[in-house]
């Protein structure tokens, strides 16, 4: 009986352990992460966001005009996301803006956590355009450690003046404005951001400044216009004592405006450090194709946190130094040759902002390609060996605690391996393609084919396989959907070299470049294969370092 009691206690402790450390998904996670019944019948066309910042008490107030198109009949409930403690005051709904029909005012709505549901009278005309104006106010969540811990960022600059912004990737744009906080639905016709601030400060937003109004009450209003579709979490204000300088870059699609908004005392440092911006643009247009937002321009903006890929208005907070705040994440030395934030966050203009995944479970498309863009930038300026050194050096940061792709349809942000492991997977795939001209065509083709679109990981996987004419489906499954790193087991007996795959999914079929009595390619399977070679020569064996695998010699 004592033995049985000990066994029961043991299993009880196991249950407690897993209950404590597992993260079951809630209904709120599903509402936020899925395209549910309050979302799937309407498509956002445009946001016109108007917000006043009261910096003294950290409150905001304003409204968002959400223009949308109806996709399905039989629905009259709209889900709008706005995170507590912000409050929706009312919604004014235009049933059909094309015909100027009567407005409805809604002040009663169902509220579930950070989600509001509105019921409207509706008609049965598909693909017609409608709009609703959502009025709201409150004190947004204050970010504790931005950009990783998101929310409203209120700081003082070195002169003691207010310096304000938002960081909300992962946490969601609904932390500061009402929207359809779903990555798969971007406003097709762009957005405007109208920001009212104290008249001693300047407000910078995405896109282009179209209007500035002195309100003669101690405040000023700045209106910024974005022409291209934009991720919700990329629509961001910056408020501070900014000054401006800029240049024209002659790019693949003509003249591109490159503007820099920095705190006044950073002007001279920025003029020197931001030379990496045009270097970045030259390298990335070579690898990825034209900058995707010529109509909205390119900007770097001093931010009160490290950085973030806010479309056409990249947040910069790297301290005007090379590396990742003065460090090389790869340990190779090459990462100290350039400014990490300028290169990495700008790389997201192609992967993340131009090509956006519908579900956050597929965020490896954003971060894996962008992480690899750092190696491609290094290669462009310092040579192929340097680029290889850089991406291989990043492997030490891989954790392999969970698959890169997390569950779909819930608000579950993936872990760090979407960066370093995904980029090393892409580097491995590049070796198998074994044609850098074709690999570059694939990168450029992705940005052209999926220009300003939201995608699934399958679309990206299928495109790479189709254009390379190599079926990489098992390779993607191995690296994206498991935590197993494939292991090549091998043994050498005189002139016979035997090898097979272990620690892999069934059917894993990654060709390898090896060195054994000379450089050659092999195609391992899960069964032993043998290669008989002349006995002369060096019996030392190695796999080309650019393949992200493990090796194990057996007797």
Coordinates of C-alpha atoms in Angstrom, one line a residue:
X1 CA 0.0 0.0 0.0
X2 CA 2.9 2.4 0.8
X3 CA 4.3 1.7 -2.7
X4 CA 0.9 2.3 -4.4
X5 CA 0.6 5.6 -2.4
X6 CA 4.0 6.7 -3.5
X7 CA 3.1 5.9 -7.1
X8 CA -0.1 7.9 -6.8
X9 CA 1.7 10.9 -5.3
X10 CA 4.3 10.7 -8.1
X11 CA 1.6 10.9 -10.8
X12 CA -0.3 13.6 -8.9
X13 CA 2.9 15.7 -8.9
X14 CA 3.3 15.1 -12.6
X15 CA -0.2 16.3 -13.3
X16 CA 0.4 19.4 -11.2
X17 CA 3.7 20.1 -13.0
X18 CA 2.2 19.9 -16.5
X19 CA -0.9 21.9 -15.4
X20 CA 1.4 24.7 -14.1
X21 CA 3.6 24.9 -17.1
X22 CA 1.2 24.2 -20.0
X23 CA -0.6 27.1 -21.6
X24 CA -4.1 26.0 -22.5
X25 CA -5.7 28.4 -25.0
X26 CA -8.7 30.4 -23.9
X27 CA -11.7 31.5 -25.8
X28 CA -10.2 35.0 -25.8
X29 CA -7.1 33.6 -27.6
X30 CA -9.4 32.1 -30.2
X31 CA -11.4 35.3 -30.7
X32 CA -8.2 37.2 -31.2
X33 CA -6.2 34.7 -33.3
X34 CA -8.9 33.3 -35.6
X35 CA -11.0 34.6 -38.5
X36 CA -14.3 33.8 -36.7
X37 CA -17.9 34.6 -37.4
X38 CA -17.6 38.2 -36.3
X39 CA -14.8 38.7 -38.8
X40 CA -14.9 36.4 -41.8
X41 CA -17.9 38.1 -43.5
X42 CA -16.3 41.5 -43.9
X43 CA -13.1 42.8 -45.4
X44 CA -11.3 45.9 -44.2
X45 CA -10.7 48.5 -46.9
X46 CA -9.3 51.4 -45.0
X47 CA -8.6 52.9 -41.6
X48 CA -8.8 56.6 -40.9
X49 CA -7.5 56.9 -37.3
X50 CA -7.8 60.2 -35.4
X51 CA -6.2 60.3 -32.0
X52 CA -5.4 62.9 -29.4
X53 CA -2.6 62.2 -26.9
X54 CA -2.8 63.7 -23.4
X55 CA 0.8 63.1 -22.4
X56 CA 0.4 64.4 -18.8
X57 CA -1.9 61.6 -17.7
X58 CA -1.1 59.0 -20.4
X59 CA -4.6 59.0 -21.9
X60 CA -5.8 59.1 -25.4
X61 CA -9.1 59.7 -27.1
X62 CA -10.4 59.7 -30.6
X63 CA -12.0 57.6 -33.3
X64 CA -11.3 55.1 -36.1
X65 CA -13.3 55.2 -39.3
X66 CA -13.3 51.6 -40.6
X67 CA -14.3 51.3 -44.2
X68 CA -15.1 47.7 -45.2
X69 CA -16.6 45.5 -47.8
X70 CA -19.2 42.8 -47.3
X71 CA -18.2 39.3 -48.3
X72 CA -21.1 37.1 -47.1
X73 CA -24.8 37.5 -46.5
X74 CA -26.7 36.5 -43.4
X75 CA -24.4 38.1 -40.9
X76 CA -25.0 41.2 -38.8
X77 CA -22.5 40.9 -35.9
X78 CA -19.1 42.6 -36.2
X79 CA -16.2 41.9 -33.9
X80 CA -14.0 44.9 -33.0
X81 CA -10.9 44.5 -30.8
X82 CA -9.9 47.0 -28.2
X83 CA -7.8 46.1 -25.2
X84 CA -8.7 47.0 -21.7
X85 CA -8.6 49.5 -20.0
X86 CA -9.5 51.4 -23.2
X87 CA -13.3 51.9 -23.7
X88 CA -15.5 52.1 -26.8
X89 CA -18.0 54.9 -26.3
X90 CA -20.1 54.5 -29.4
X91 CA -20.2 53.4 -33.0
X92 CA -21.7 55.3 -35.9
X93 CA -22.6 52.9 -38.7
X94 CA -23.2 53.9 -42.3
X95 CA -25.2 51.1 -43.9
X96 CA -24.1 51.9 -47.4
X97 CA -21.7 54.8 -48.0
X98 CA -22.1 54.5 -51.7
X99 CA -25.7 55.6 -51.5
X100 CA -25.4 57.8 -48.4
X101 CA -28.0 55.8 -46.5
X102 CA -29.1 56.6 -43.0
X103 CA -26.6 56.2 -40.2
X104 CA -27.2 54.0 -37.1
X105 CA -25.7 54.9 -33.7
X106 CA -24.8 52.1 -31.4
X107 CA -24.1 52.6 -27.7
X108 CA -25.0 49.2 -26.4
X109 CA -22.8 46.3 -27.3
X110 CA -21.6 42.9 -25.9
X111 CA -18.1 42.9 -24.4
X112 CA -16.0 39.8 -23.9
X113 CA -12.6 40.7 -22.5
X114 CA -10.8 42.7 -25.2
X115 CA -13.5 42.1 -27.8
X116 CA -16.6 44.1 -28.6
X117 CA -19.5 42.8 -30.6
X118 CA -21.9 45.1 -32.5
X119 CA -25.2 44.1 -34.1
X120 CA -26.4 46.1 -37.1
X121 CA -29.3 46.1 -39.4
X122 CA -27.9 44.8 -42.6
X123 CA -28.9 44.2 -46.2
X124 CA -28.1 41.4 -48.7
X125 CA -25.9 43.2 -51.2
X126 CA -22.5 41.6 -51.5
X127 CA -19.3 43.5 -52.1
X128 CA -20.8 46.8 -51.3
X129 CA -18.8 49.3 -49.2
X130 CA -19.7 50.4 -45.7
X131 CA -18.1 52.2 -42.9
X132 CA -18.3 52.6 -39.2
X133 CA -16.8 55.2 -36.9
X134 CA -15.6 53.8 -33.6
X135 CA -15.3 56.4 -30.8
X136 CA -13.1 55.5 -27.8
X137 CA -11.0 56.8 -25.0
X138 CA -8.9 55.7 -22.0
X139 CA -5.4 55.0 -20.8
X140 CA -3.7 52.3 -22.8
X141 CA -1.5 49.6 -21.3
X142 CA 1.9 51.1 -20.6
X143 CA 4.8 49.1 -22.1
X144 CA 7.2 47.8 -19.4
X145 CA 10.0 46.6 -21.7
X146 CA 9.3 47.7 -25.2
X147 CA 9.3 46.5 -27.9
X148 CA 9.1 43.0 -26.4
X149 CA 6.5 44.0 -23.9
X150 CA 4.2 46.2 -25.8
X151 CA 1.9 49.1 -25.2
X152 CA 2.2 52.9 -24.9
X153 CA 5.7 54.1 -24.5
X154 CA 6.1 57.3 -22.6
X155 CA 9.7 58.5 -21.8
X156 CA 11.7 61.6 -21.5
X157 CA 14.5 62.4 -23.9
X158 CA 17.9 63.6 -22.7
X159 CA 16.6 67.1 -22.4
X160 CA 13.7 66.0 -20.2
X161 CA 11.1 66.5 -22.9
X162 CA 8.3 64.1 -23.7
X163 CA 9.1 61.2 -26.1
X164 CA 6.1 59.0 -26.9
X165 CA 5.4 56.1 -29.2
X166 CA 3.7 52.7 -29.3
X167 CA 5.1 49.2 -29.7
X168 CA 2.5 46.5 -30.2
X169 CA 3.7 43.6 -32.4
X170 CA 2.5 40.4 -30.7
X171 CA 0.4 42.3 -28.2
X172 CA -1.7 43.7 -31.0
X173 CA -2.7 47.1 -32.4
X174 CA -5.9 46.9 -30.4
X175 CA -3.8 47.9 -27.4
X176 CA -4.1 51.5 -28.6
X177 CA -6.9 51.7 -31.3
X178 CA -10.1 49.8 -32.2
X179 CA -9.6 47.6 -35.2
X180 CA -10.0 44.2 -36.7
X181 CA -6.9 42.9 -34.9
X182 CA -6.3 40.0 -37.3
X183 CA -3.1 39.8 -39.3
X184 CA -4.9 38.2 -42.3
X185 CA -6.9 41.4 -43.1
X186 CA -5.0 44.5 -43.9
X187 CA -6.7 47.7 -45.1
X188 CA -6.5 47.3 -48.9
X189 CA -6.8 51.0 -49.6
X190 CA -4.3 52.1 -46.9
X191 CA -4.8 54.3 -43.9
X192 CA -4.5 57.7 -42.5
X193 CA -3.1 58.6 -39.1
X194 CA -4.1 61.9 -37.6
X195 CA -2.3 62.8 -34.4
X196 CA -3.0 65.7 -32.1
X197 CA -0.1 66.6 -29.7
X198 CA 1.2 69.5 -27.7
X199 CA 2.3 72.2 -30.1
X200 CA 5.9 72.1 -28.7
X201 CA 6.3 68.6 -30.2
X202 CA 6.2 67.0 -33.6
X203 CA 4.2 63.9 -34.5
X204 CA 5.5 61.5 -37.1
X205 CA 3.6 58.6 -38.7
X206 CA 3.6 56.2 -41.5
X207 CA 3.6 57.3 -45.1
X208 CA 3.6 60.9 -46.0
X209 CA 2.7 64.1 -44.1
X210 CA -0.3 65.6 -45.8
X211 CA -1.4 68.3 -43.4
X212 CA -0.4 70.2 -40.3
X213 CA -2.9 72.3 -38.3
X214 CA -2.2 74.7 -35.4
X215 CA -5.3 74.3 -33.3
X216 CA -4.6 77.6 -31.3
X217 CA -5.2 75.8 -28.0
X218 CA -1.7 74.6 -27.3
X219 CA -2.0 71.6 -29.6
X220 CA -1.1 70.8 -33.2
X221 CA -2.5 68.1 -35.5
X222 CA -0.4 66.2 -38.0
X223 CA -2.0 64.0 -40.7
X224 CA -0.1 61.2 -42.3
X225 CA -1.3 59.2 -45.3
X226 CA -0.4 55.6 -46.2
X227 CA -1.3 54.5 -49.7
X228 CA -0.3 50.8 -49.5
X229 CA -2.0 48.1 -47.4
X230 CA -0.4 48.0 -43.9
X231 CA -0.3 45.6 -41.0
X232 CA -2.3 46.8 -38.0
X233 CA 0.7 46.6 -35.7
X234 CA 2.8 48.8 -38.1
X235 CA 0.5 51.8 -37.9
X236 CA 2.4 53.8 -35.3
X237 CA 2.8 57.4 -34.0
X238 CA 6.1 58.9 -32.9
X239 CA 5.9 62.1 -30.8
X240 CA 8.9 64.1 -29.8
X241 CA 11.2 67.0 -30.4
X242 CA 12.1 65.8 -33.9
X243 CA 14.1 67.4 -36.7
X244 CA 14.2 66.1 -40.3
X245 CA 16.7 65.5 -43.0
X246 CA 16.5 63.3 -46.1
X247 CA 17.7 62.2 -49.5
X248 CA 16.6 60.8 -52.8
X249 CA 17.7 57.3 -53.6
X250 CA 17.7 56.3 -57.3
X251 CA 16.3 52.8 -57.0
X252 CA 14.8 50.1 -59.3
X253 CA 11.5 51.9 -59.6
X254 CA 12.8 55.5 -59.8
X255 CA 13.3 58.1 -57.2
X256 CA 12.6 56.9 -53.6
X257 CA 12.4 59.5 -50.8
X258 CA 14.4 58.4 -47.8
X259 CA 13.5 60.6 -44.8
X260 CA 15.0 60.6 -41.3
X261 CA 13.2 62.0 -38.2
X262 CA 15.5 62.3 -35.2
X263 CA 15.7 64.0 -31.9
X264 CA 17.3 67.4 -32.4
X265 CA 20.5 66.6 -30.5
X266 CA 21.0 63.4 -32.5
X267 CA 21.1 65.2 -35.9
X268 CA 24.9 65.0 -36.5
X269 CA 25.2 61.4 -35.3
X270 CA 22.2 60.4 -37.5
X271 CA 23.7 62.0 -40.6
X272 CA 26.8 59.7 -40.2
X273 CA 25.1 56.5 -39.0
X274 CA 22.2 56.5 -41.4
X275 CA 24.5 56.0 -44.4
X276 CA 23.7 52.4 -43.8
X277 CA 20.2 53.0 -45.0
X278 CA 21.2 53.6 -48.6
X279 CA 23.6 50.7 -48.3
X280 CA 20.8 48.5 -47.1
X281 CA 18.5 49.7 -49.9
X282 CA 21.1 48.9 -52.6
X283 CA 21.7 45.3 -51.2
X284 CA 18.0 44.5 -50.6
X285 CA 16.8 45.7 -53.9
X286 CA 19.4 43.5 -55.5
X287 CA 18.3 40.4 -53.5
X288 CA 14.6 41.0 -53.0
X289 CA 13.5 43.3 -55.8
X290 CA 12.2 46.9 -55.6
X291 CA 11.4 48.5 -52.3
X292 CA 7.7 47.6 -51.9
X293 CA 6.5 51.1 -50.8
X294 CA 7.8 53.7 -53.2
X295 CA 4.4 55.5 -52.9
X296 CA 4.8 55.9 -49.2
X297 CA 8.6 56.5 -49.0
X298 CA 11.1 55.1 -46.6
X299 CA 11.7 56.6 -43.1
X300 CA 13.9 56.0 -40.1
X301 CA 12.5 57.5 -36.9
X302 CA 14.2 57.9 -33.5
X303 CA 12.2 55.7 -31.1
X304 CA 12.2 55.3 -27.3
X305 CA 13.0 51.6 -27.7
X306 CA 15.4 49.4 -29.7
X307 CA 13.5 49.2 -33.0
X308 CA 10.5 47.8 -34.9
X309 CA 9.5 47.2 -38.5
X310 CA 6.8 49.9 -38.8
X311 CA 6.0 50.0 -42.5
X312 CA 7.6 53.1 -44.2
X313 CA 8.5 54.5 -40.7
X314 CA 11.0 52.1 -39.2
X315 CA 11.6 52.6 -35.4
X316 CA 15.3 53.2 -34.7
X317 CA 16.8 53.0 -31.2
X318 CA 20.1 51.3 -31.6
X319 CA 22.2 54.1 -30.0
X320 CA 23.9 55.2 -33.3
X321 CA 26.3 52.3 -33.2
X322 CA 27.0 49.1 -35.2
X323 CA 25.9 45.7 -34.2
X324 CA 22.8 44.9 -32.1
X325 CA 23.2 47.7 -29.6
X326 CA 27.0 47.2 -29.8
X327 CA 27.0 43.4 -30.0
X328 CA 27.3 40.8 -32.8
X329 CA 24.6 38.3 -32.5
X330 CA 26.5 35.8 -34.7
X331 CA 29.8 36.0 -32.9
X332 CA 31.5 36.0 -36.3
X333 CA 32.6 39.6 -36.2
X334 CA 30.7 40.5 -39.4
X335 CA 27.7 41.8 -37.4
X336 CA 29.8 44.7 -36.2
X337 CA 30.3 46.0 -39.7
X338 CA 26.8 47.4 -40.0
X339 CA 23.9 48.8 -37.9
X340 CA 21.7 45.8 -37.0
X341 CA 18.4 47.8 -36.5
X342 CA 18.7 49.6 -39.9
X343 CA 19.4 46.3 -41.7
X344 CA 17.1 43.9 -39.9
X345 CA 14.0 46.1 -39.4
X346 CA 14.3 47.4 -42.9
X347 CA 14.4 43.9 -44.2
X348 CA 10.9 43.5 -42.9
X349 CA 9.7 45.9 -45.5
X350 CA 10.0 43.0 -47.9
X351 CA 9.2 40.1 -45.5
X352 CA 6.6 41.0 -43.0
X353 CA 5.2 44.2 -44.5
X354 CA 5.1 43.4 -48.2
X355 CA 4.5 39.7 -47.6
X356 CA 2.5 39.2 -44.5
X357 CA 1.3 35.9 -43.0
X358 CA -2.4 35.5 -42.3
X359 CA -1.8 33.7 -39.1
X360 CA 0.9 34.6 -36.5
X361 CA 1.7 30.8 -36.3
X362 CA 3.5 31.4 -39.7
X363 CA 5.6 34.3 -38.4
X364 CA 8.8 32.4 -39.5
X365 CA 8.1 33.9 -43.0
X366 CA 8.6 37.4 -41.5
X367 CA 11.5 36.6 -39.2
X368 CA 13.3 33.8 -40.9
X369 CA 13.7 35.6 -44.2
X370 CA 14.5 38.8 -42.5
X371 CA 17.1 37.2 -40.3
X372 CA 18.6 35.7 -43.4
X373 CA 18.6 39.2 -45.0
X374 CA 21.3 40.1 -42.5
X375 CA 23.5 37.4 -44.0
X376 CA 22.6 38.5 -47.5
X377 CA 23.5 42.1 -46.7
X378 CA 26.8 40.8 -45.3
X379 CA 27.5 38.7 -48.4
X380 CA 26.6 41.6 -50.7
X381 CA 29.3 43.9 -49.2
X382 CA 31.9 41.5 -47.7
X383 CA 31.6 38.3 -49.8
X384 CA 30.0 34.9 -49.7
X385 CA 32.3 33.5 -47.0
X386 CA 31.4 36.4 -44.7
X387 CA 27.7 35.8 -45.2
X388 CA 28.1 32.1 -44.5
X389 CA 30.1 32.9 -41.4
X390 CA 27.4 35.2 -40.2
X391 CA 24.4 32.8 -40.6
X392 CA 26.3 29.8 -39.3
X393 CA 27.3 31.8 -36.3
X394 CA 23.6 32.5 -35.5
X395 CA 23.1 28.7 -34.8
X396 CA 24.3 29.1 -31.3
X397 CA 21.1 31.1 -30.6
X398 CA 18.8 28.2 -31.7
X399 CA 16.7 26.7 -28.8
X400 CA 14.7 23.9 -30.3
X401 CA 12.2 24.0 -27.4
X402 CA 9.1 23.9 -29.6
X403 CA 8.3 23.7 -33.4
X404 CA 8.7 26.9 -35.3
X405 CA 5.1 26.8 -36.4
X406 CA 2.8 27.0 -33.4
X407 CA -1.0 26.2 -33.3
X408 CA -3.2 28.0 -35.8
X409 CA -6.2 30.1 -35.1
X410 CA -5.2 31.2 -31.6
X411 CA -3.3 34.2 -30.2
X412 CA 0.0 32.3 -29.6
X413 CA 3.2 34.0 -30.6
X414 CA 6.0 31.7 -31.7
X415 CA 9.4 31.5 -30.0
X416 CA 12.8 32.7 -30.9
X417 CA 13.5 29.9 -33.4
X418 CA 11.5 31.8 -36.1
X419 CA 14.6 33.8 -36.4
X420 CA 17.8 31.8 -36.3
X421 CA 16.5 28.3 -37.0
X422 CA 14.3 29.4 -39.9
X423 CA 17.2 31.4 -41.4
X424 CA 19.5 28.4 -41.2
X425 CA 16.8 26.3 -42.8
X426 CA 16.7 28.8 -45.7
X427 CA 20.5 28.7 -45.9
X428 CA 20.4 24.9 -46.1
X429 CA 17.7 25.0 -48.9
X430 CA 19.9 27.5 -50.8
X431 CA 22.7 24.9 -50.7
X432 CA 20.5 22.2 -52.2
X433 CA 19.3 24.6 -55.0
X434 CA 23.0 25.0 -55.7
X435 CA 22.3 28.0 -58.0
X436 CA 22.6 31.4 -56.4
X437 CA 21.2 33.1 -59.5
X438 CA 18.1 31.0 -59.2
X439 CA 17.9 31.5 -55.5
X440 CA 18.0 35.2 -56.0
X441 CA 15.2 34.9 -58.6
X442 CA 13.1 33.0 -56.0
X443 CA 13.5 35.8 -53.4
X444 CA 12.6 38.4 -55.9
X445 CA 9.8 36.3 -57.3
X446 CA 8.3 35.9 -53.8
X447 CA 8.1 39.7 -53.4
X448 CA 6.6 40.1 -56.9
X449 CA 4.1 37.3 -56.8
X450 CA 2.8 38.1 -53.3
X451 CA 3.2 41.8 -53.6
X452 CA 1.1 43.6 -50.8
X453 CA -0.6 40.3 -50.0
X454 CA -1.3 38.2 -46.9
X455 CA -0.2 34.6 -47.3
X456 CA 0.0 31.1 -45.7
X457 CA 3.2 29.2 -45.1
X458 CA 2.0 26.6 -47.6
X459 CA 2.0 29.3 -50.4
X460 CA 5.6 30.2 -49.6
X461 CA 6.7 26.5 -49.3
X462 CA 5.0 25.6 -52.6
X463 CA 6.4 28.6 -54.4
X464 CA 10.0 27.7 -53.4
X465 CA 9.5 24.0 -54.4
X466 CA 7.9 24.9 -57.7
X467 CA 10.4 27.5 -58.8
X468 CA 13.4 25.4 -57.7
X469 CA 11.9 22.3 -59.2
X470 CA 12.9 20.5 -56.0
X471 CA 10.3 19.1 -53.6
X472 CA 11.2 20.7 -50.3
X473 CA 8.0 19.6 -48.5
X474 CA 9.8 17.1 -46.2
X475 CA 12.5 19.6 -45.4
X476 CA 10.0 22.3 -44.4
X477 CA 8.1 19.7 -42.3
X478 CA 11.3 18.6 -40.6
X479 CA 12.6 22.1 -39.6
X480 CA 9.3 24.0 -39.2
X481 CA 7.0 21.4 -37.6
X482 CA 9.4 19.4 -35.4
X483 CA 12.2 20.2 -33.0
X484 CA 14.4 17.3 -34.4
X485 CA 17.6 18.3 -36.1
X486 CA 18.3 15.6 -38.7
X487 CA 21.4 13.5 -37.9
X488 CA 23.5 11.8 -40.5
X489 CA 24.9 8.6 -39.1
X490 CA 27.9 7.3 -40.9
X491 CA 30.7 4.7 -40.7
X492 CA 33.9 4.2 -42.6
X493 CA 35.4 0.8 -43.4
X494 CA 38.4 1.0 -45.6
X495 CA 37.1 2.2 -49.0
X496 CA 33.4 1.9 -48.0
X497 CA 31.5 4.9 -46.7
X498 CA 28.0 4.0 -45.2
X499 CA 25.4 6.6 -44.2
X500 CA 21.7 7.1 -43.3
X501 CA 19.4 9.7 -41.8
X502 CA 18.2 9.4 -38.2
X503 CA 16.2 11.7 -35.9
X504 CA 14.1 12.7 -38.8
X505 CA 10.5 12.5 -40.1
X506 CA 9.5 9.6 -42.4
X507 CA 10.7 10.3 -45.9
X508 CA 13.1 13.1 -45.1
X509 CA 15.1 13.7 -48.2
X510 CA 17.7 16.4 -47.9
X511 CA 20.7 15.9 -50.3
X512 CA 24.1 16.7 -48.8
X513 CA 27.4 18.0 -50.0
X514 CA 30.2 16.2 -48.2
X515 CA 33.9 15.9 -48.2
X516 CA 35.3 12.4 -48.3
X517 CA 38.1 11.6 -50.7
X518 CA 37.0 14.8 -52.4
X519 CA 33.9 16.9 -52.6
X520 CA 30.7 15.1 -53.7
X521 CA 26.9 15.0 -53.2
X522 CA 25.0 12.2 -51.5
X523 CA 21.3 11.6 -51.1
X524 CA 20.8 9.9 -47.7
X525 CA 17.6 8.0 -46.7
X526 CA 16.6 6.4 -43.5
X527 CA 18.1 3.1 -44.7
X528 CA 21.8 2.5 -44.8
X529 CA 23.5 3.3 -48.1
X530 CA 27.1 2.6 -49.1
X531 CA 29.6 4.4 -51.3
X532 CA 32.6 2.5 -52.4
X533 CA 35.6 4.6 -53.2
X534 CA 39.3 4.0 -54.1
X535 CA 41.3 3.4 -50.9
X536 CA 43.8 6.1 -51.8
X537 CA 43.2 9.5 -50.3
X538 CA 42.2 11.1 -47.0
X539 CA 39.7 9.2 -45.0
X540 CA 38.6 12.3 -43.1
X541 CA 34.9 13.0 -43.5
X542 CA 32.9 16.2 -43.1
X543 CA 29.6 17.7 -44.2
X544 CA 29.7 21.1 -45.8
X545 CA 29.2 23.5 -42.9
X546 CA 26.4 25.4 -44.6
X547 CA 24.0 22.5 -44.0
X548 CA 22.2 22.8 -40.7
X549 CA 22.3 19.1 -39.6
X550 CA 24.1 17.0 -37.0
X551 CA 26.5 14.1 -37.7
X552 CA 27.3 11.0 -35.7
X553 CA 30.0 8.4 -36.4
X554 CA 29.0 4.9 -35.5
X555 CA 30.9 1.6 -35.4

